[in-house]
mmCIF file of C-alpha atoms and ligand atoms in Angstrom:
data_model
loop_
_atom_site.group_PDB
_atom_site.id
_atom_site.type_symbol
_atom_site.label_atom_id
_atom_site.label_comp_id
_atom_site.label_asym_id
_atom_site.label_seq_id
_atom_site.Cartn_x
_atom_site.Cartn_y
_atom_site.Cartn_z
ATOM 1 C CA UNK K 1 16.573 -10.058 10.668
ATOM 2 C CA UNK K 2 16.665 -12.005 13.926
ATOM 3 C CA UNK K 3 15.186 -15.526 14.001
ATOM 4 C CA UNK K 4 12.110 -15.530 16.294
ATOM 5 C CA UNK K 5 12.099 -19.351 16.403
ATOM 6 C CA UNK K 6 15.628 -19.364 17.792
ATOM 7 C CA UNK K 7 15.426 -16.391 20.172
ATOM 8 C CA UNK K 8 11.707 -16.115 20.937
ATOM 9 C CA UNK K 9 8.954 -16.149 21.772
ATOM 10 C CA UNK K 10 9.832 -13.491 24.403
ATOM 11 C CA UNK K 11 12.832 -11.209 24.781
ATOM 12 C CA UNK K 12 13.600 -9.441 28.043
ATOM 13 C CA UNK K 13 15.435 -6.122 27.876
ATOM 14 C CA UNK K 14 16.847 -4.753 31.139
ATOM 15 C CA UNK K 15 16.978 -1.052 30.285
ATOM 16 C CA UNK K 16 14.472 -1.275 27.458
ATOM 17 C CA UNK K 17 12.743 2.096 27.736
ATOM 18 C CA UNK K 18 14.931 4.430 25.703
ATOM 19 C CA UNK K 19 18.158 4.759 23.741
ATOM 20 C CA UNK K 20 19.824 1.547 22.629
ATOM 21 C CA UNK K 21 17.390 -0.544 24.692
ATOM 22 C CA UNK K 22 14.352 0.977 22.972
ATOM 23 C CA UNK K 23 15.944 0.419 19.561
ATOM 24 C CA UNK K 24 16.530 -3.248 20.391
ATOM 25 C CA UNK K 25 12.875 -3.455 21.396
ATOM 26 C CA UNK K 26 11.658 -1.984 18.103
ATOM 27 C CA UNK K 27 13.790 -4.324 16.004
ATOM 28 C CA UNK K 28 12.706 -7.383 17.977
ATOM 29 C CA UNK K 29 9.031 -6.428 17.803
ATOM 30 C CA UNK K 30 9.362 -6.038 14.026
ATOM 31 C CA UNK K 31 10.929 -9.515 13.915
ATOM 32 C CA UNK K 32 7.912 -11.019 15.691
ATOM 33 C CA UNK K 33 9.187 -11.372 19.257
ATOM 34 C CA UNK K 34 7.189 -10.401 22.327
ATOM 35 C CA UNK K 35 8.847 -8.216 24.915
ATOM 36 C CA UNK K 36 9.391 -7.674 28.604
ATOM 37 C CA UNK K 37 10.790 -4.175 29.104
ATOM 38 C CA UNK K 38 12.363 -3.179 32.421
ATOM 39 C CA UNK K 39 13.438 0.328 33.483
ATOM 40 C CA UNK K 40 12.700 2.905 36.183
ATOM 41 C CA UNK K 41 10.736 5.556 34.302
ATOM 42 C CA UNK K 42 7.076 4.816 33.574
ATOM 43 C CA UNK K 43 6.473 7.294 30.745
ATOM 44 C CA UNK K 44 9.418 6.181 28.625
ATOM 45 C CA UNK K 45 8.573 2.541 29.268
ATOM 46 C CA UNK K 46 4.971 3.048 28.157
ATOM 47 C CA UNK K 47 6.011 5.035 25.078
ATOM 48 C CA UNK K 48 8.359 2.302 23.881
ATOM 49 C CA UNK K 49 5.864 -0.436 24.736
ATOM 50 C CA UNK K 50 3.136 1.320 22.711
ATOM 51 C CA UNK K 51 5.455 1.693 19.703
ATOM 52 C CA UNK K 52 6.342 -2.008 19.860
ATOM 53 C CA UNK K 53 2.673 -3.002 20.098
ATOM 54 C CA UNK K 54 2.056 -1.295 16.755
ATOM 55 C CA UNK K 55 4.195 -4.072 15.242
ATOM 56 C CA UNK K 56 1.904 -6.685 16.788
ATOM 57 C CA UNK K 57 4.111 -7.584 19.745
ATOM 58 C CA UNK K 58 2.782 -8.483 23.177
ATOM 59 C CA UNK K 59 4.620 -6.208 25.596
ATOM 60 C CA UNK K 60 4.890 -6.404 29.357
ATOM 61 C CA UNK K 61 6.551 -3.580 31.292
ATOM 62 C CA UNK K 62 8.084 -3.588 34.745
ATOM 63 C CA UNK K 63 9.304 -0.585 36.708
ATOM 64 C CA UNK K 64 12.330 -1.698 38.645
ATOM 65 C CA UNK K 65 15.656 -0.276 39.768
ATOM 66 C CA UNK K 66 18.247 -2.728 38.519
ATOM 67 C CA UNK K 67 20.708 -1.719 41.223
ATOM 68 C CA UNK K 68 18.304 -2.913 43.950
ATOM 69 C CA UNK K 69 19.050 -6.231 45.633
ATOM 70 C CA UNK K 70 15.589 -7.626 44.841
ATOM 71 C CA UNK K 71 15.677 -6.626 41.151
ATOM 72 C CA UNK K 72 16.254 -10.105 39.741
ATOM 73 C CA UNK K 73 13.622 -11.693 42.002
ATOM 74 C CA UNK K 74 11.030 -9.090 40.944
ATOM 75 C CA UNK K 75 11.804 -9.515 37.248
ATOM 76 C CA UNK K 76 11.771 -13.304 37.521
ATOM 77 C CA UNK K 77 8.369 -13.179 39.257
ATOM 78 C CA UNK K 78 6.948 -10.827 36.624
ATOM 79 C CA UNK K 79 8.026 -13.137 33.806
ATOM 80 C CA UNK K 80 7.560 -16.532 35.465
ATOM 81 C CA UNK K 81 4.883 -17.614 32.974
ATOM 82 C CA UNK K 82 6.914 -16.587 29.894
ATOM 83 C CA UNK K 83 9.520 -18.366 27.813
ATOM 84 C CA UNK K 84 12.378 -15.873 27.613
ATOM 85 C CA UNK K 85 14.565 -16.819 24.659
ATOM 86 C CA UNK K 86 16.626 -13.641 24.509
ATOM 87 C CA UNK K 87 18.054 -11.626 27.403
ATOM 88 C CA UNK K 88 19.523 -8.215 26.612
ATOM 89 C CA UNK K 89 21.259 -6.384 29.445
ATOM 90 C CA UNK K 90 21.444 -2.736 28.438
ATOM 91 C CA UNK K 91 21.204 -0.777 31.690
ATOM 92 C CA UNK K 92 24.577 0.242 33.044
ATOM 93 C CA UNK K 93 26.270 3.473 33.980
ATOM 94 C CA UNK K 94 28.927 5.192 36.022
ATOM 95 C CA UNK K 95 26.554 6.544 38.639
ATOM 96 C CA UNK K 96 29.368 7.703 40.958
ATOM 97 C CA UNK K 97 32.067 9.507 38.990
ATOM 98 C CA UNK K 98 34.583 10.319 41.721
ATOM 99 C CA UNK K 99 38.231 9.590 42.295
ATOM 100 C CA UNK K 100 38.188 6.390 44.305
ATOM 101 C CA UNK K 101 39.452 7.689 47.666
ATOM 102 C CA UNK K 102 37.152 10.718 47.507
ATOM 103 C CA UNK K 103 34.034 8.726 46.712
ATOM 104 C CA UNK K 104 31.511 6.930 48.875
ATOM 105 C CA UNK K 105 31.932 3.154 49.115
ATOM 106 C CA UNK K 106 28.191 2.529 49.265
ATOM 107 C CA UNK K 107 27.737 4.539 46.054
ATOM 108 C CA UNK K 108 30.512 2.563 44.355
ATOM 109 C CA UNK K 109 28.692 -0.597 45.456
ATOM 110 C CA UNK K 110 25.635 0.627 43.530
ATOM 111 C CA UNK K 111 27.782 0.849 40.400
ATOM 112 C CA UNK K 112 28.799 -2.764 40.988
ATOM 113 C CA UNK K 113 25.223 -3.876 41.672
ATOM 114 C CA UNK K 114 23.808 -2.220 38.526
ATOM 115 C CA UNK K 115 26.587 -3.358 36.215
ATOM 116 C CA UNK K 116 27.554 -6.711 37.735
ATOM 117 C CA UNK K 117 25.401 -8.156 40.550
ATOM 118 C CA UNK K 118 21.992 -7.864 38.889
ATOM 119 C CA UNK K 119 23.262 -8.879 35.409
ATOM 120 C CA UNK K 120 24.875 -11.987 36.950
ATOM 121 C CA UNK K 121 21.641 -12.911 38.727
ATOM 122 C CA UNK K 122 19.591 -12.436 35.557
ATOM 123 C CA UNK K 123 21.988 -14.462 33.416
ATOM 124 C CA UNK K 124 22.034 -17.230 36.029
ATOM 125 C CA UNK K 125 18.241 -17.332 36.154
ATOM 126 C CA UNK K 126 17.331 -17.101 32.452
ATOM 127 C CA UNK K 127 20.476 -18.832 31.160
ATOM 128 C CA UNK K 128 19.586 -22.090 32.916
ATOM 129 C CA UNK K 129 16.239 -22.279 31.116
ATOM 130 C CA UNK K 130 17.879 -21.450 27.777
ATOM 131 C CA UNK K 131 20.481 -24.161 28.272
ATOM 132 C CA UNK K 132 17.727 -26.697 29.038
ATOM 133 C CA UNK K 133 15.887 -25.687 25.862
ATOM 134 C CA UNK K 134 19.177 -25.734 23.922
ATOM 135 C CA UNK K 135 18.478 -22.400 22.299
ATOM 136 C CA UNK K 136 18.536 -18.710 23.097
ATOM 137 C CA UNK K 137 20.748 -15.659 23.318
ATOM 138 C CA UNK K 138 22.316 -13.376 25.914
ATOM 139 C CA UNK K 139 23.618 -9.905 25.043
ATOM 140 C CA UNK K 140 25.622 -7.794 27.513
ATOM 141 C CA UNK K 141 26.594 -4.200 26.819
ATOM 142 C CA UNK K 142 30.229 -3.297 27.275
ATOM 143 C CA UNK K 143 32.257 -0.130 27.011
ATOM 144 C CA UNK K 144 35.598 1.149 25.773
ATOM 145 C CA UNK K 145 36.075 2.107 29.443
ATOM 146 C CA UNK K 146 36.524 -1.607 30.142
ATOM 147 C CA UNK K 147 39.777 -1.732 28.192
ATOM 148 C CA UNK K 148 41.768 0.733 30.250
ATOM 149 C CA UNK K 149 41.926 2.301 33.701
ATOM 150 C CA UNK K 150 40.963 5.954 33.830
ATOM 151 C CA UNK K 151 40.456 8.579 36.498
ATOM 152 C CA UNK K 152 36.969 8.644 38.048
ATOM 153 C CA UNK K 153 36.231 5.391 36.212
ATOM 154 C CA UNK K 154 38.138 3.085 38.569
ATOM 155 C CA UNK K 155 35.033 1.115 39.492
ATOM 156 C CA UNK K 156 33.052 1.639 36.264
ATOM 157 C CA UNK K 157 36.046 0.667 34.113
ATOM 158 C CA UNK K 158 36.518 -2.349 36.350
ATOM 159 C CA UNK K 159 32.933 -3.561 36.034
ATOM 160 C CA UNK K 160 33.031 -3.151 32.258
ATOM 161 C CA UNK K 161 36.301 -5.127 32.086
ATOM 162 C CA UNK K 162 34.540 -7.775 34.169
ATOM 163 C CA UNK K 163 31.643 -7.816 31.711
ATOM 164 C CA UNK K 164 33.913 -8.683 28.817
ATOM 165 C CA UNK K 165 35.769 -11.472 30.597
ATOM 166 C CA UNK K 166 32.509 -12.841 31.975
ATOM 167 C CA UNK K 167 30.920 -12.808 28.515
ATOM 168 C CA UNK K 168 33.876 -14.607 26.984
ATOM 169 C CA UNK K 169 33.768 -17.383 29.564
ATOM 170 C CA UNK K 170 30.001 -17.702 29.357
ATOM 171 C CA UNK K 171 30.188 -17.874 25.551
ATOM 172 C CA UNK K 172 32.643 -20.749 25.891
ATOM 173 C CA UNK K 173 30.445 -22.603 28.382
ATOM 174 C CA UNK K 174 27.180 -22.193 26.482
ATOM 175 C CA UNK K 175 28.211 -22.541 22.854
ATOM 176 C CA UNK K 176 27.848 -26.330 22.969
ATOM 177 C CA UNK K 177 24.391 -25.942 24.489
ATOM 178 C CA UNK K 178 22.958 -23.872 21.648
ATOM 179 C CA UNK K 179 22.915 -20.562 23.549
ATOM 180 C CA UNK K 180 24.615 -17.561 21.943
ATOM 181 C CA UNK K 181 26.449 -15.021 24.099
ATOM 182 C CA UNK K 182 27.639 -11.642 22.890
ATOM 183 C CA UNK K 183 29.229 -8.690 24.587
ATOM 184 C CA UNK K 184 28.494 -5.642 22.435
ATOM 185 C CA UNK K 185 31.131 -2.991 23.158
ATOM 186 C CA UNK K 186 29.859 0.542 22.708
ATOM 187 C CA UNK K 187 31.874 3.645 22.010
ATOM 188 C CA UNK K 188 30.259 7.026 22.442
ATOM 189 C CA UNK K 189 26.582 6.638 21.585
ATOM 190 C CA UNK K 190 24.029 9.429 21.342
ATOM 191 C CA UNK K 191 21.607 8.106 23.970
ATOM 192 C CA UNK K 192 19.226 10.233 26.043
ATOM 193 C CA UNK K 193 21.168 9.163 29.141
ATOM 194 C CA UNK K 194 24.398 10.590 27.725
ATOM 195 C CA UNK K 195 22.623 13.732 26.512
ATOM 196 C CA UNK K 196 21.319 14.271 30.044
ATOM 197 C CA UNK K 197 24.822 14.070 31.599
ATOM 198 C CA UNK K 198 26.068 16.574 29.018
ATOM 199 C CA UNK K 199 28.466 14.346 27.080
ATOM 200 C CA UNK K 200 30.154 16.457 24.432
ATOM 201 C CA UNK K 201 29.365 14.624 21.187
ATOM 202 C CA UNK K 202 31.167 17.323 19.173
ATOM 203 C CA UNK K 203 34.561 16.945 20.846
ATOM 204 C CA UNK K 204 37.263 16.565 18.173
ATOM 205 C CA UNK K 205 38.186 12.990 17.332
ATOM 206 C CA UNK K 206 35.171 11.481 19.087
ATOM 207 C CA UNK K 207 33.332 8.864 17.040
ATOM 208 C CA UNK K 208 29.613 9.055 17.780
ATOM 209 C CA UNK K 209 27.176 6.228 17.023
ATOM 210 C CA UNK K 210 23.394 6.400 16.881
ATOM 211 C CA UNK K 211 21.406 4.021 19.146
ATOM 212 C CA UNK K 212 19.482 2.497 16.213
ATOM 213 C CA UNK K 213 22.711 1.579 14.403
ATOM 214 C CA UNK K 214 24.210 0.121 17.564
ATOM 215 C CA UNK K 215 21.168 -2.086 18.201
ATOM 216 C CA UNK K 216 21.065 -3.263 14.585
ATOM 217 C CA UNK K 217 24.746 -4.135 14.705
ATOM 218 C CA UNK K 218 24.264 -5.994 17.979
ATOM 219 C CA UNK K 219 21.553 -8.228 16.547
ATOM 220 C CA UNK K 220 23.603 -8.828 13.397
ATOM 221 C CA UNK K 221 26.497 -10.068 15.535
ATOM 222 C CA UNK K 222 24.450 -12.202 17.916
ATOM 223 C CA UNK K 223 25.637 -15.720 17.068
ATOM 224 C CA UNK K 224 29.132 -14.466 16.283
ATOM 225 C CA UNK K 225 30.348 -13.831 19.833
ATOM 226 C CA UNK K 226 31.925 -13.583 22.240
ATOM 227 C CA UNK K 227 32.682 -9.882 21.678
ATOM 228 C CA UNK K 228 31.829 -7.326 19.024
ATOM 229 C CA UNK K 229 33.152 -3.772 19.113
ATOM 230 C CA UNK K 230 30.729 -1.321 17.489
ATOM 231 C CA UNK K 231 32.100 -0.239 14.099
ATOM 232 C CA UNK K 232 34.555 2.620 14.088
ATOM 233 C CA UNK K 233 36.019 1.885 17.528
ATOM 234 C CA UNK K 234 38.375 -0.961 16.589
ATOM 235 C CA UNK K 235 41.526 1.197 16.616
ATOM 236 C CA UNK K 236 40.679 2.603 20.048
ATOM 237 C CA UNK K 237 40.340 -0.919 21.428
ATOM 238 C CA UNK K 238 43.616 -1.909 19.836
ATOM 239 C CA UNK K 239 45.469 1.097 21.323
ATOM 240 C CA UNK K 240 43.895 0.513 24.732
ATOM 241 C CA UNK K 241 44.975 -3.151 24.653
ATOM 242 C CA UNK K 242 48.705 -2.301 24.379
ATOM 243 C CA UNK K 243 50.607 -4.696 26.712
ATOM 244 C CA UNK K 244 52.625 -1.697 27.974
ATOM 245 C CA UNK K 245 49.870 -0.677 30.387
ATOM 246 C CA UNK K 246 51.594 2.432 31.740
ATOM 247 C CA UNK K 247 51.972 3.748 28.201
ATOM 248 C CA UNK K 248 48.364 2.941 27.351
ATOM 249 C CA UNK K 249 46.849 4.407 30.532
ATOM 250 C CA UNK K 250 48.982 7.569 30.592
ATOM 251 C CA UNK K 251 48.604 8.093 26.837
ATOM 252 C CA UNK K 252 44.817 8.038 27.059
ATOM 253 C CA UNK K 253 44.837 10.178 30.209
ATOM 254 C CA UNK K 254 47.047 12.857 28.624
ATOM 255 C CA UNK K 255 44.979 12.886 25.461
ATOM 256 C CA UNK K 256 41.869 13.453 27.586
ATOM 257 C CA UNK K 257 43.534 16.283 29.500
ATOM 258 C CA UNK K 258 44.568 17.984 26.231
ATOM 259 C CA UNK K 259 40.984 17.674 25.048
ATOM 260 C CA UNK K 260 39.649 19.207 28.256
ATOM 261 C CA UNK K 261 42.219 22.039 28.147
ATOM 262 C CA UNK K 262 41.302 22.863 24.548
ATOM 263 C CA UNK K 263 37.735 23.212 25.709
ATOM 264 C CA UNK K 264 38.803 25.368 28.665
ATOM 265 C CA UNK K 265 37.600 22.802 31.205
ATOM 266 C CA UNK K 266 39.716 21.917 34.225
ATOM 267 C CA UNK K 267 39.556 18.435 35.613
ATOM 268 C CA UNK K 268 39.759 18.959 39.368
ATOM 269 C CA UNK K 269 40.012 15.240 39.970
ATOM 270 C CA UNK K 270 37.170 15.154 42.487
ATOM 271 C CA UNK K 271 34.023 16.087 40.761
ATOM 272 C CA UNK K 272 30.426 15.272 40.482
ATOM 273 C CA UNK K 273 28.568 12.812 38.276
ATOM 274 C CA UNK K 274 28.338 15.632 35.752
ATOM 275 C CA UNK K 275 32.033 16.597 36.090
ATOM 276 C CA UNK K 276 34.331 17.622 33.293
ATOM 277 C CA UNK K 277 35.573 14.115 32.667
ATOM 278 C CA UNK K 278 32.037 12.833 32.358
ATOM 279 C CA UNK K 279 31.124 15.665 30.035
ATOM 280 C CA UNK K 280 33.830 15.008 27.504
ATOM 281 C CA UNK K 281 35.106 11.492 28.020
ATOM 282 C CA UNK K 282 34.132 8.618 25.801
ATOM 283 C CA UNK K 283 32.857 5.912 28.117
HETATM 284 N N1 LIG J 1 25.940 5.878 25.600
HETATM 285 C C1 LIG J 1 27.249 5.704 25.552
HETATM 286 O O1 LIG J 1 27.998 6.576 25.053
HETATM 287 C C2 LIG J 1 27.860 4.422 26.080
HETATM 288 C C3 LIG J 1 29.232 4.204 25.886
HETATM 289 C C4 LIG J 1 29.782 3.021 26.344
HETATM 290 C C5 LIG J 1 29.003 2.090 26.970
HETATM 291 N N2 LIG J 1 27.690 2.325 27.167
HETATM 292 C C6 LIG J 1 26.894 1.279 27.845
HETATM 293 O O2 LIG J 1 25.735 1.023 27.103
HETATM 294 C C7 LIG J 1 24.629 0.770 27.959
HETATM 295 C C8 LIG J 1 23.471 1.716 27.675
HETATM 296 O O3 LIG J 1 23.931 3.011 27.777
HETATM 297 P P1 LIG J 1 23.028 4.316 27.963
HETATM 298 O O4 LIG J 1 22.565 4.400 29.394
HETATM 299 O O5 LIG J 1 23.807 5.437 27.397
HETATM 300 O O6 LIG J 1 21.867 4.057 27.007
HETATM 301 P P2 LIG J 1 20.363 3.602 26.953
HETATM 302 O O7 LIG J 1 20.256 2.673 25.850
HETATM 303 O O8 LIG J 1 19.616 4.869 26.908
HETATM 304 O O9 LIG J 1 20.107 2.752 28.314
HETATM 305 C C9 LIG J 1 19.581 3.171 29.431
HETATM 306 C C10 LIG J 1 18.394 2.263 29.766
HETATM 307 O O10 LIG J 1 18.643 1.618 31.002
HETATM 308 C C11 LIG J 1 17.658 2.047 31.940
HETATM 309 N N3 LIG J 1 18.309 2.142 33.252
HETATM 310 C C12 LIG J 1 19.396 2.884 33.576
HETATM 311 N N4 LIG J 1 19.664 2.726 34.882
HETATM 312 C C13 LIG J 1 18.727 1.865 35.375
HETATM 313 C C14 LIG J 1 18.465 1.328 36.653
HETATM 314 N N5 LIG J 1 19.220 1.623 37.724
HETATM 315 N N6 LIG J 1 17.426 0.489 36.801
HETATM 316 C C15 LIG J 1 16.631 0.193 35.747
HETATM 317 N N7 LIG J 1 16.835 0.652 34.507
HETATM 318 C C16 LIG J 1 17.875 1.494 34.340
HETATM 319 C C17 LIG J 1 17.140 3.371 31.400
HETATM 320 O O11 LIG J 1 15.841 3.685 31.852
HETATM 321 P P3 LIG J 1 15.584 4.503 33.224
HETATM 322 O O12 LIG J 1 16.624 5.564 33.309
HETATM 323 O O13 LIG J 1 14.194 5.033 33.077
HETATM 324 O O14 LIG J 1 15.674 3.506 34.317
HETATM 325 C C18 LIG J 1 17.139 3.062 29.908
HETATM 326 O O15 LIG J 1 16.045 2.284 29.548
HETATM 327 C C19 LIG J 1 25.172 0.854 29.373
HETATM 328 O O16 LIG J 1 25.494 -0.438 29.815
HETATM 329 C C20 LIG J 1 26.411 1.689 29.233
HETATM 330 O O17 LIG J 1 27.354 1.392 30.236
HETATM 331 C C21 LIG J 1 27.102 3.473 26.732
#
């Protein structure tokens, strides 16, 4: 159980309305923390907030698009009177799943803003206060996609690789100031977001985690950073970290193509956000 005296009295979850974010919220409410939940969709936000209130938590919700340039300023204003002791950055996605030269640069920039620019601004803002108080925690969500380049994930894979390196450096800088930093690396996780894009959870060889287990594991590892790979995905990370990068990248690519062929799906290499690669590929 997480220590409310160390990480409270308020936790802020960027992407706290459903899936892994909602499960973090439930666990933190049960542990006695109050919550600020940020996401775009009102209904899901309210549903999760109401569930957390049943555990006695004070909950504040904010509808905001985390890829917008004013996202951090809006969140900071909405929480200016609160002591945020735990920042959990859940929201992230490959919102533009195209081969790089066929995609739209402005859309790729949105992927960078959601996964990098806004998280950096939020960490900068709330991390300073945590460092002054000499306590707190910061959790960033990573992906297996951040260990290896893959088609239609050029930018998304890149931002997730950035997340890991950023988390490691931040962990080093803050550990002497009493602030814990953890990058929690997810494999395929049965979230509503992934269900909506049609991810094939039944593809052979795919290890699927449940959001509640992922959140529980994340809180268990907070304080033991800088990086924790969700259980069951260790071998994938090891294979993807092979120093022979051509072997690693081509090996994973060919395995994915075999998987798609077995399912009778052709990867046309262009594609939409709901393309074949997105439908079957572990992210
Ligand atoms: N699920 C997987 O298989 C998987 C695998 C590897 C890594 N990951 C990583 O894990 C994290 C969570 O993944 P997930 O999306 O599958 O699960 P999730 O826990 O369901 O997270 C999505 C949350 O973020 C919010 N969100 C998404 N885009 C947003 C935006 N632009 N502005 C504000 N809020 C936004 C969603 O609410 P709204 O949509 O209402 O805004 C929701 O609350 C991401 O960082 C993802 O890259 C997931």
